[in-house]
PDB file of C-alpha atoms in Angstrom:
ATOM      1  CA  MET W   1      56.479  20.528 -53.211  1.00 42.00           C
ATOM      2  CA  LEU W   2      53.775  18.107 -54.237  1.00 41.00           C
ATOM      3  CA  GLY W   3      51.672  16.924 -51.471  1.00 47.00           C
ATOM      4  CA  ARG W   4      50.863  12.984 -51.740  1.00 45.00           C
ATOM      5  CA  HIS W   5      47.449  14.108 -53.591  1.00 46.00           C
ATOM      6  CA  GLY W   6      49.520  16.081 -55.784  1.00 44.00           C
ATOM      7  CA  PHE W   7      52.117  13.273 -56.950  1.00 36.00           C
ATOM      8  CA  ALA W   8      49.095  11.031 -57.201  1.00 40.00           C
ATOM      9  CA  MET W   9      47.324  13.177 -59.442  1.00 42.00           C
ATOM     10  CA  VAL W  10      50.543  14.131 -61.466  1.00 37.00           C
ATOM     11  CA  LEU W  11      51.172  10.027 -61.660  1.00 33.00           C
ATOM     12  CA  PHE W  12      47.728   9.511 -62.779  1.00 38.00           C
ATOM     13  CA  SER W  13      47.918  12.257 -65.770  1.00 42.00           C
ATOM     14  CA  SER W  14      51.109  10.873 -67.219  1.00 36.00           C
ATOM     15  CA  LEU W  15      49.819   7.153 -66.984  1.00 39.00           C
ATOM     16  CA  ARG W  16      46.568   8.476 -68.565  1.00 47.00           C
ATOM     17  CA  ARG W  17      48.694  10.173 -71.485  1.00 43.00           C
ATOM     18  CA  ALA W  18      50.988   7.362 -72.255  1.00 42.00           C
ATOM     19  CA  ALA W  19      47.934   5.073 -72.174  1.00 50.00           C
ATOM     20  CA  THR W  20      46.503   7.349 -75.084  1.00 57.00           C
ATOM     21  CA  GLN W  21      49.999   7.324 -76.844  1.00 67.00           C
ATOM     22  CA  PRO W  22      49.905   5.649 -80.235  1.00 77.00           C
ATOM     23  CA  LEU W  23      51.385   2.067 -80.122  1.00 86.00           C
ATOM     24  CA  GLN W  24      52.691  -0.197 -82.954  1.00 89.00           C
ATOM     25  CA  ARG W  25      49.427  -2.171 -83.278  1.00 92.00           C
ATOM     26  CA  HIS W  26      47.510   1.279 -83.791  1.00 94.00           C
ATOM     27  CA  GLN W  27      48.860   1.346 -87.277  1.00 93.00           C
ATOM     28  CA  LEU W  28      47.480  -2.042 -88.000  1.00 95.00           C
ATOM     29  CA  PRO W  29      43.954  -3.021 -88.574  1.00 96.00           C
ATOM     30  CA  VAL W  30      42.245  -5.123 -85.565  1.00 97.00           C
ATOM     31  CA  SER W  31      42.035  -7.976 -87.589  1.00 96.00           C
ATOM     32  CA  ALA W  32      46.060  -8.040 -87.956  1.00 96.00           C
ATOM     33  CA  TRP W  33      46.724  -7.545 -84.252  1.00 96.00           C
ATOM     34  CA  ARG W  34      48.454 -10.339 -82.001  1.00 96.00           C
ATOM     35  CA  LYS W  35      45.200 -11.885 -80.714  1.00 97.00           C
ATOM     36  CA  ASN W  36      46.955 -13.944 -78.394  1.00 96.00           C
ATOM     37  CA  SER W  37      48.557 -11.346 -76.335  1.00 96.00           C
ATOM     38  CA  ARG W  38      48.457 -11.209 -72.528  1.00 95.00           C
ATOM     39  CA  SER W  39      48.550  -7.110 -72.939  1.00 96.00           C
ATOM     40  CA  CYS W  40      45.738  -5.485 -71.696  1.00 97.00           C
ATOM     41  CA  ILE W  41      43.414  -3.533 -73.554  1.00 97.00           C
ATOM     42  CA  GLN W  42      44.245   0.327 -73.116  1.00 95.00           C
ATOM     43  CA  LEU W  43      42.205   3.704 -73.550  1.00 95.00           C
ATOM     44  CA  GLY W  44      44.448   4.164 -76.906  1.00 94.00           C
ATOM     45  CA  ASP W  45      42.882   0.965 -78.387  1.00 96.00           C
ATOM     46  CA  VAL W  46      39.502   2.751 -78.544  1.00 96.00           C
ATOM     47  CA  ARG W  47      40.075   4.275 -81.756  1.00 95.00           C
ATOM     48  CA  SER W  48      41.437   1.656 -83.618  1.00 96.00           C
ATOM     49  CA  PHE W  49      38.114  -0.549 -82.389  1.00 97.00           C
ATOM     50  CA  LYS W  50      36.023   2.147 -83.600  1.00 96.00           C
ATOM     51  CA  GLU W  51      37.333   2.413 -86.898  1.00 96.00           C
ATOM     52  CA  SER W  52      37.731  -1.654 -87.790  1.00 97.00           C
ATOM     53  CA  GLY W  53      34.079  -1.901 -86.441  1.00 96.00           C
ATOM     54  CA  HIS W  54      33.114   1.002 -88.615  1.00 95.00           C
ATOM     55  CA  THR W  55      35.155  -0.569 -91.813  1.00 96.00           C
ATOM     56  CA  GLY W  56      33.853  -3.909 -91.602  1.00 96.00           C
ATOM     57  CA  ASP W  57      37.614  -5.245 -90.636  1.00 97.00           C
ATOM     58  CA  ALA W  58      36.631  -7.022 -87.670  1.00 97.00           C
ATOM     59  CA  ASP W  59      33.202  -8.075 -86.097  1.00 97.00           C
ATOM     60  CA  GLU W  60      31.501  -5.163 -85.325  1.00 97.00           C
ATOM     61  CA  LEU W  61      30.012  -6.636 -81.804  1.00 98.00           C
ATOM     62  CA  LEU W  62      33.947  -7.602 -80.967  1.00 98.00           C
ATOM     63  CA  CYS W  63      34.958  -4.041 -81.535  1.00 98.00           C
ATOM     64  CA  ALA W  64      32.156  -2.422 -79.800  1.00 98.00           C
ATOM     65  CA  VAL W  65      32.565  -4.258 -76.976  1.00 98.00           C
ATOM     66  CA  GLY W  66      36.493  -3.966 -76.642  1.00 98.00           C
ATOM     67  CA  GLY W  67      35.865  -0.304 -77.327  1.00 97.00           C
ATOM     68  CA  ILE W  68      33.923   0.025 -74.277  1.00 98.00           C
ATOM     69  CA  ILE W  69      36.404  -1.808 -72.232  1.00 98.00           C
ATOM     70  CA  GLY W  70      39.437   0.379 -73.659  1.00 97.00           C
ATOM     71  CA  SER W  71      37.365   3.129 -72.599  1.00 96.00           C
ATOM     72  CA  GLU W  72      35.621   2.474 -69.339  1.00 96.00           C
ATOM     73  CA  LEU W  73      37.955  -0.381 -68.038  1.00 97.00           C
ATOM     74  CA  PRO W  74      41.369   0.492 -69.352  1.00 96.00           C
ATOM     75  CA  ASP W  75      44.225  -1.685 -68.488  1.00 96.00           C
ATOM     76  CA  ARG W  76      41.996  -4.845 -66.971  1.00 96.00           C
ATOM     77  CA  VAL W  77      40.960  -7.241 -69.454  1.00 97.00           C
ATOM     78  CA  ALA W  78      43.878  -9.072 -71.750  1.00 97.00           C
ATOM     79  CA  ARG W  79      43.174  -8.791 -75.467  1.00 97.00           C
ATOM     80  CA  LYS W  80      43.390 -12.694 -75.579  1.00 97.00           C
ATOM     81  CA  GLU W  81      40.291 -12.814 -73.484  1.00 97.00           C
ATOM     82  CA  LEU W  82      38.361 -11.047 -75.562  1.00 98.00           C
ATOM     83  CA  PHE W  83      39.202 -12.264 -78.886  1.00 98.00           C
ATOM     84  CA  GLU W  84      38.781 -15.555 -77.353  1.00 97.00           C
ATOM     85  CA  ALA W  85      35.438 -15.214 -75.629  1.00 98.00           C
ATOM     86  CA  HIS W  86      34.324 -13.776 -79.222  1.00 98.00           C
ATOM     87  CA  ALA W  87      35.312 -16.555 -80.854  1.00 98.00           C
ATOM     88  CA  VAL W  88      33.904 -19.313 -78.601  1.00 98.00           C
ATOM     89  CA  ALA W  89      30.348 -17.416 -78.267  1.00 98.00           C
ATOM     90  CA  ARG W  90      30.286 -17.576 -82.214  1.00 98.00           C
ATOM     91  CA  VAL W  91      30.819 -21.294 -81.907  1.00 97.00           C
ATOM     92  CA  VAL W  92      28.251 -21.988 -79.719  1.00 98.00           C
ATOM     93  CA  ASP W  93      25.676 -19.554 -81.515  1.00 97.00           C
ATOM     94  CA  ARG W  94      26.495 -21.085 -85.154  1.00 97.00           C
ATOM     95  CA  HIS W  95      25.578 -24.682 -83.437  1.00 97.00           C
ATOM     96  CA  PHE W  96      23.197 -23.794 -81.292  1.00 97.00           C
ATOM     97  CA  PRO W  97      21.074 -20.539 -82.326  1.00 95.00           C
ATOM     98  CA  GLU W  98      18.046 -21.622 -80.814  1.00 91.00           C
ATOM     99  CA  GLU W  99      19.437 -22.518 -77.497  1.00 92.00           C
ATOM    100  CA  THR W 100      17.799 -19.684 -74.690  1.00 93.00           C
ATOM    101  CA  GLU W 101      18.990 -21.355 -71.759  1.00 95.00           C
ATOM    102  CA  ILE W 102      22.962 -21.258 -71.205  1.00 97.00           C
ATOM    103  CA  THR W 103      25.214 -21.943 -68.072  1.00 96.00           C
ATOM    104  CA  GLU W 104      29.312 -21.009 -68.791  1.00 96.00           C
ATOM    105  CA  PHE W 105      31.167 -23.296 -65.962  1.00 94.00           C
ATOM    106  CA  CYS W 106      34.640 -21.880 -65.036  1.00 93.00           C
ATOM    107  CA  ALA W 107      33.417 -18.403 -66.195  1.00 95.00           C
ATOM    108  CA  GLY W 108      36.448 -16.231 -64.778  1.00 94.00           C
ATOM    109  CA  CYS W 109      35.406 -12.713 -65.598  1.00 96.00           C
ATOM    110  CA  GLY W 110      31.999 -13.778 -67.461  1.00 97.00           C
ATOM    111  CA  LEU W 111      32.996 -12.138 -70.897  1.00 98.00           C
ATOM    112  CA  LEU W 112      31.758 -15.562 -72.888  1.00 98.00           C
ATOM    113  CA  GLY W 113      28.432 -15.205 -71.254  1.00 98.00           C
ATOM    114  CA  ILE W 114      28.453 -11.597 -72.265  1.00 98.00           C
ATOM    115  CA  PHE W 115      28.864 -12.233 -75.669  1.00 98.00           C
ATOM    116  CA  LEU W 116      26.172 -14.893 -75.718  1.00 98.00           C
ATOM    117  CA  MET W 117      23.610 -12.946 -74.443  1.00 97.00           C
ATOM    118  CA  LEU W 118      24.738  -9.990 -76.994  1.00 98.00           C
ATOM    119  CA  LEU W 119      24.480 -12.760 -79.607  1.00 97.00           C
ATOM    120  CA  ASN W 120      20.622 -13.351 -78.616  1.00 97.00           C
ATOM    121  CA  PRO W 121      19.005 -11.277 -75.910  1.00 97.00           C
ATOM    122  CA  ARG W 122      16.519 -13.783 -75.225  1.00 96.00           C
ATOM    123  CA  ARG W 123      19.160 -15.878 -73.739  1.00 97.00           C
ATOM    124  CA  ARG W 124      19.088 -16.535 -69.963  1.00 96.00           C
ATOM    125  CA  VAL W 125      22.660 -16.894 -69.411  1.00 97.00           C
ATOM    126  CA  ARG W 126      24.433 -17.936 -65.773  1.00 96.00           C
ATOM    127  CA  CYS W 127      27.787 -18.185 -65.176  1.00 96.00           C
ATOM    128  CA  SER W 128      29.402 -20.186 -62.658  1.00 94.00           C
ATOM    129  CA  ASP W 129      32.453 -20.307 -61.206  1.00 93.00           C
ATOM    130  CA  LYS W 130      34.320 -20.835 -57.360  1.00 90.00           C
ATOM    131  CA  LYS W 131      34.312 -17.086 -56.773  1.00 92.00           C
ATOM    132  CA  LYS W 132      33.074 -14.164 -58.865  1.00 94.00           C
ATOM    133  CA  GLN W 133      35.663 -11.822 -59.709  1.00 94.00           C
ATOM    134  CA  LEU W 134      35.676  -8.098 -59.144  1.00 96.00           C
ATOM    135  CA  LEU W 135      36.457  -7.919 -62.572  1.00 97.00           C
ATOM    136  CA  ALA W 136      33.110  -9.995 -63.638  1.00 97.00           C
ATOM    137  CA  CYS W 137      31.004  -7.141 -61.766  1.00 97.00           C
ATOM    138  CA  ARG W 138      32.931  -4.202 -63.229  1.00 97.00           C
ATOM    139  CA  LEU W 139      32.326  -5.552 -66.990  1.00 97.00           C
ATOM    140  CA  GLN W 140      28.882  -6.317 -66.691  1.00 97.00           C
ATOM    141  CA  ASP W 141      28.260  -3.126 -64.938  1.00 97.00           C
ATOM    142  CA  ALA W 142      29.991  -1.360 -67.738  1.00 97.00           C
ATOM    143  CA  LEU W 143      28.382  -2.974 -70.489  1.00 98.00           C
ATOM    144  CA  THR W 144      25.043  -3.325 -68.922  1.00 98.00           C
ATOM    145  CA  VAL W 145      25.108   0.784 -69.445  1.00 97.00           C
ATOM    146  CA  HIS W 146      25.266   0.106 -73.334  1.00 97.00           C
ATOM    147  CA  TRP W 147      22.919  -3.156 -73.480  1.00 98.00           C
ATOM    148  CA  PRO W 148      20.567  -3.028 -70.191  1.00 98.00           C
ATOM    149  CA  PHE W 149      19.314  -6.575 -71.033  1.00 98.00           C
ATOM    150  CA  LEU W 150      22.939  -7.830 -69.744  1.00 98.00           C
ATOM    151  CA  GLN W 151      21.731  -7.042 -66.163  1.00 97.00           C
ATOM    152  CA  GLY W 152      20.081 -10.456 -66.491  1.00 97.00           C
ATOM    153  CA  ILE W 153      23.021 -12.509 -66.422  1.00 98.00           C
ATOM    154  CA  THR W 154      23.302 -14.478 -63.237  1.00 96.00           C
ATOM    155  CA  TRP W 155      25.758 -15.662 -61.458  1.00 96.00           C
ATOM    156  CA  GLU W 156      26.451 -18.848 -59.109  1.00 93.00           C
ATOM    157  CA  GLU W 157      29.519 -19.203 -56.559  1.00 92.00           C
ATOM    158  CA  GLU W 158      29.795 -23.007 -56.622  1.00 86.00           C
ATOM    159  CA  ASP W 159      32.603 -25.514 -56.726  1.00 77.00           C
ATOM    160  CA  ALA W 160      32.948 -27.225 -60.319  1.00 72.00           C
ATOM    161  CA  ARG W 161      32.647 -30.725 -58.786  1.00 71.00           C
ATOM    162  CA  HIS W 162      29.169 -29.707 -57.549  1.00 72.00           C
ATOM    163  CA  GLY W 163      28.164 -27.635 -60.682  1.00 70.00           C
ATOM    164  CA  GLN W 164      24.318 -28.037 -61.055  1.00 74.00           C
ATOM    165  CA  LEU W 165      22.120 -27.069 -64.029  1.00 83.00           C
ATOM    166  CA  LYS W 166      19.009 -25.077 -63.579  1.00 79.00           C
ATOM    167  CA  THR W 167      17.121 -26.921 -66.199  1.00 83.00           C
ATOM    168  CA  ARG W 168      17.553 -30.210 -67.688  1.00 85.00           C
ATOM    169  CA  GLY W 169      19.071 -29.798 -70.853  1.00 87.00           C
ATOM    170  CA  GLU W 170      20.161 -26.402 -70.836  1.00 94.00           C
ATOM    171  CA  LEU W 171      23.384 -25.787 -72.868  1.00 97.00           C
ATOM    172  CA  VAL W 172      26.641 -26.217 -71.012  1.00 96.00           C
ATOM    173  CA  ALA W 173      29.792 -23.921 -72.387  1.00 97.00           C
ATOM    174  CA  SER W 174      33.058 -23.416 -71.040  1.00 96.00           C
ATOM    175  CA  CYS W 175      36.166 -21.734 -72.394  1.00 94.00           C
ATOM    176  CA  HIS W 176      39.526 -23.272 -71.410  1.00 82.00           C
ATOM    177  CA  ALA W 177      38.273 -25.266 -68.356  1.00 88.00           C
ATOM    178  CA  CYS W 178      42.060 -26.069 -66.761  1.00 87.00           C
ATOM    179  CA  SER W 179      43.111 -29.844 -67.091  1.00 87.00           C
ATOM    180  CA  VAL W 180      40.623 -31.967 -65.325  1.00 88.00           C
ATOM    181  CA  LEU W 181      38.121 -29.272 -65.280  1.00 90.00           C
ATOM    182  CA  SER W 182      37.436 -29.460 -68.526  1.00 93.00           C
ATOM    183  CA  ASP W 183      36.266 -33.636 -67.371  1.00 93.00           C
ATOM    184  CA  GLU W 184      33.953 -31.900 -64.622  1.00 91.00           C
ATOM    185  CA  VAL W 185      32.526 -29.985 -67.401  1.00 94.00           C
ATOM    186  CA  ILE W 186      32.000 -32.794 -69.453  1.00 95.00           C
ATOM    187  CA  LEU W 187      30.419 -34.756 -66.223  1.00 93.00           C
ATOM    188  CA  THR W 188      27.854 -31.863 -65.616  1.00 93.00           C
ATOM    189  CA  ALA W 189      26.678 -31.881 -69.468  1.00 95.00           C
ATOM    190  CA  ARG W 190      26.250 -35.853 -68.896  1.00 94.00           C
ATOM    191  CA  ARG W 191      24.268 -35.510 -65.979  1.00 92.00           C
ATOM    192  CA  GLY W 192      21.916 -33.389 -67.511  1.00 92.00           C
ATOM    193  CA  ARG W 193      21.762 -34.518 -70.942  1.00 95.00           C
ATOM    194  CA  SER W 194      22.793 -31.012 -72.248  1.00 96.00           C
ATOM    195  CA  PRO W 195      24.327 -29.772 -75.359  1.00 97.00           C
ATOM    196  CA  LEU W 196      27.992 -28.765 -74.922  1.00 97.00           C
ATOM    197  CA  VAL W 197      30.485 -26.488 -76.273  1.00 98.00           C
ATOM    198  CA  LEU W 198      33.910 -27.010 -74.483  1.00 97.00           C
ATOM    199  CA  VAL W 199      37.502 -25.402 -75.406  1.00 96.00           C
ATOM    200  CA  PRO W 200      39.589 -27.677 -72.846  1.00 93.00           C
ATOM    201  CA  CYS W 201      43.219 -26.607 -71.819  1.00 86.00           C
ATOM    202  CA  CYS W 202      46.066 -27.384 -69.991  1.00 84.00           C
ATOM    203  CA  TYR W 203      46.526 -31.129 -71.363  1.00 83.00           C
ATOM    204  CA  GLN W 204      48.713 -32.438 -68.400  1.00 82.00           C
ATOM    205  CA  LYS W 205      50.166 -35.313 -68.827  1.00 81.00           C
ATOM    206  CA  ALA W 206      50.973 -35.836 -65.362  1.00 77.00           C
ATOM    207  CA  PRO W 207      48.163 -34.421 -63.103  1.00 73.00           C
ATOM    208  CA  ARG W 208      48.926 -34.703 -59.661  1.00 67.00           C
ATOM    209  CA  LEU W 209      45.869 -36.517 -58.465  1.00 61.00           C
ATOM    210  CA  PRO W 210      46.355 -39.495 -55.807  1.00 49.00           C
ATOM    211  CA  ARG W 211      44.695 -42.853 -56.663  1.00 49.00           C
ATOM    212  CA  GLU W 212      42.048 -43.077 -54.391  1.00 47.00           C
ATOM    213  CA  VAL W 213      41.007 -40.407 -52.111  1.00 47.00           C
ATOM    214  CA  GLY W 214      42.032 -36.688 -53.507  1.00 48.00           C
ATOM    215  CA  TRP W 215      43.449 -34.032 -52.172  1.00 49.00           C
ATOM    216  CA  PRO W 216      43.034 -33.507 -48.372  1.00 51.00           C
ATOM    217  CA  TRP W 217      42.202 -29.700 -49.490  1.00 45.00           C
ATOM    218  CA  LEU W 218      40.081 -31.033 -52.234  1.00 53.00           C
ATOM    219  CA  PRO W 219      38.158 -34.184 -51.351  1.00 56.00           C
ATOM    220  CA  ASN W 220      36.595 -36.257 -53.726  1.00 63.00           C
ATOM    221  CA  TRP W 221      39.013 -35.516 -56.403  1.00 70.00           C
ATOM    222  CA  SER W 222      40.229 -38.726 -57.844  1.00 78.00           C
ATOM    223  CA  TRP W 223      40.207 -40.699 -61.249  1.00 83.00           C
ATOM    224  CA  LYS W 224      37.405 -42.555 -60.214  1.00 86.00           C
ATOM    225  CA  ARG W 225      35.238 -39.406 -61.391  1.00 87.00           C
ATOM    226  CA  TRP W 226      36.613 -39.287 -64.907  1.00 92.00           C
ATOM    227  CA  PRO W 227      36.743 -43.343 -65.832  1.00 94.00           C
ATOM    228  CA  TRP W 228      37.742 -42.123 -69.361  1.00 96.00           C
ATOM    229  CA  LEU W 229      40.843 -41.304 -68.121  1.00 94.00           C
ATOM    230  CA  GLU W 230      42.205 -44.616 -67.293  1.00 93.00           C
ATOM    231  CA  GLU W 231      43.847 -43.681 -63.853  1.00 88.00           C
ATOM    232  CA  GLY W 232      45.704 -41.110 -65.700  1.00 88.00           C
ATOM    233  CA  SER W 233      47.134 -43.381 -68.228  1.00 92.00           C
ATOM    234  CA  ILE W 234      45.289 -41.538 -71.233  1.00 94.00           C
ATOM    235  CA  ASN W 235      46.513 -38.153 -69.960  1.00 90.00           C
ATOM    236  CA  ALA W 236      50.469 -39.940 -70.177  1.00 91.00           C
ATOM    237  CA  GLN W 237      49.715 -40.195 -73.550  1.00 94.00           C
ATOM    238  CA  GLY W 238      49.447 -36.628 -74.206  1.00 92.00           C
ATOM    239  CA  ARG W 239      46.731 -34.229 -75.790  1.00 91.00           C
ATOM    240  CA  ASP W 240      45.588 -36.116 -78.607  1.00 93.00           C
ATOM    241  CA  ALA W 241      44.743 -39.377 -76.317  1.00 95.00           C
ATOM    242  CA  ILE W 242      42.965 -37.112 -73.860  1.00 95.00           C
ATOM    243  CA  HIS W 243      40.714 -35.604 -76.448  1.00 95.00           C
ATOM    244  CA  ALA W 244      39.993 -38.899 -78.056  1.00 96.00           C
ATOM    245  CA  ALA W 245      39.065 -40.219 -74.800  1.00 97.00           C
ATOM    246  CA  ARG W 246      36.642 -37.345 -74.113  1.00 97.00           C
ATOM    247  CA  VAL W 247      35.152 -37.751 -77.413  1.00 97.00           C
ATOM    248  CA  LYS W 248      34.731 -41.553 -77.039  1.00 98.00           C
ATOM    249  CA  CYS W 249      33.011 -41.221 -73.664  1.00 97.00           C
ATOM    250  CA  LEU W 250      30.427 -38.500 -74.829  1.00 98.00           C
ATOM    251  CA  GLU W 251      29.808 -40.747 -78.104  1.00 98.00           C
ATOM    252  CA  GLU W 252      29.625 -43.905 -75.957  1.00 97.00           C
ATOM    253  CA  ASP W 253      26.767 -41.776 -73.613  1.00 97.00           C
ATOM    254  CA  GLY W 254      24.616 -41.175 -76.680  1.00 97.00           C
ATOM    255  CA  TYR W 255      26.157 -37.781 -78.321  1.00 98.00           C
ATOM    256  CA  GLU W 256      27.187 -36.578 -81.550  1.00 98.00           C
ATOM    257  CA  VAL W 257      30.009 -34.833 -80.975  1.00 98.00           C
ATOM    258  CA  TRP W 258      31.778 -32.502 -84.038  1.00 96.00           C
ATOM    259  CA  GLU W 259      35.199 -30.862 -83.473  1.00 95.00           C
ATOM    260  CA  GLU W 260      35.262 -27.095 -84.113  1.00 95.00           C
ATOM    261  CA  PHE W 261      38.385 -24.730 -84.137  1.00 95.00           C
ATOM    262  CA  ILE W 262      38.647 -21.097 -83.266  1.00 96.00           C
ATOM    263  CA  ASP W 263      41.452 -19.022 -84.977  1.00 96.00           C
ATOM    264  CA  PRO W 264      44.714 -20.428 -83.644  1.00 96.00           C
ATOM    265  CA  ASN W 265      46.016 -16.989 -83.524  1.00 96.00           C
ATOM    266  CA  ILE W 266      44.092 -16.337 -80.606  1.00 96.00           C
ATOM    267  CA  SER W 267      45.222 -19.914 -78.365  1.00 94.00           C
ATOM    268  CA  LYS W 268      47.333 -22.904 -79.681  1.00 92.00           C
ATOM    269  CA  MET W 269      44.745 -24.704 -77.310  1.00 91.00           C
ATOM    270  CA  ASN W 270      42.019 -23.714 -79.926  1.00 94.00           C
ATOM    271  CA  MET W 271      40.043 -27.121 -80.359  1.00 94.00           C
ATOM    272  CA  ALA W 272      36.200 -27.142 -79.117  1.00 96.00           C
ATOM    273  CA  ILE W 273      34.421 -30.082 -78.696  1.00 97.00           C
ATOM    274  CA  VAL W 274      30.813 -29.605 -79.923  1.00 98.00           C
ATOM    275  CA  ALA W 275      28.172 -32.369 -78.474  1.00 98.00           C
ATOM    276  CA  GLN W 276      24.792 -33.127 -78.980  1.00 97.00           C
ATOM    277  CA  PRO W 277      22.428 -35.481 -77.194  1.00 97.00           C
ATOM    278  CA  THR W 278      20.841 -37.672 -79.560  1.00 94.00           C
TER     279      THR W 278
END
């Protein structure tokens, strides 16, 4: 009979073999994969990333990071997160290639910040979120082995309402800050007269916010923080109205604003607000 340790080893071995079994997507180049999948990158994906990066089918940096994640952190990072972080980082790099001070708000696992630094190692990148995920630590550690300068990415654990910029004018970036968190990111950028790249999500028509005092467990969350939402009446009109109100508030505050779009195959919430103070 197998003891507890023996059973665990057999189970681990069988799971490892299953992870390396060819899957249907492995018959396709990485560019043809379902990019919005929340399934995690697996050990068996490494070969596909290597081949697509070598042939030029997909971005070489995307494939390098994906291959390392599959090899060293299998079943931890959703494919959607990889494609999305890379796409948003490319938007930032296209509009602000010379910006060297960047804070990523609502950073999650920090993958956007990692790509931003990989695209320009001269950057100083800070990630900010209410709590630093264990996955963020493991990702940074695994990738730092290959790109030692990634150890320079710093983290701050802070509430989005109290998000602070270390340097006035540093670039603010955020990928899929949910609902009114996107409006908090806009507030932070406006306070610092900072360039902004924001990919919002969750355009809620009726966020559960009281009109005056906020939630008891989240004091000071109220409509008064975001006057462009007009006490929620803008939200009731849906996604396009919310987006237009955000753009208008930035323009009225002296920003030049552009709309960018990432690949809709990654997310239906693919519109980016790119803003530069004038």
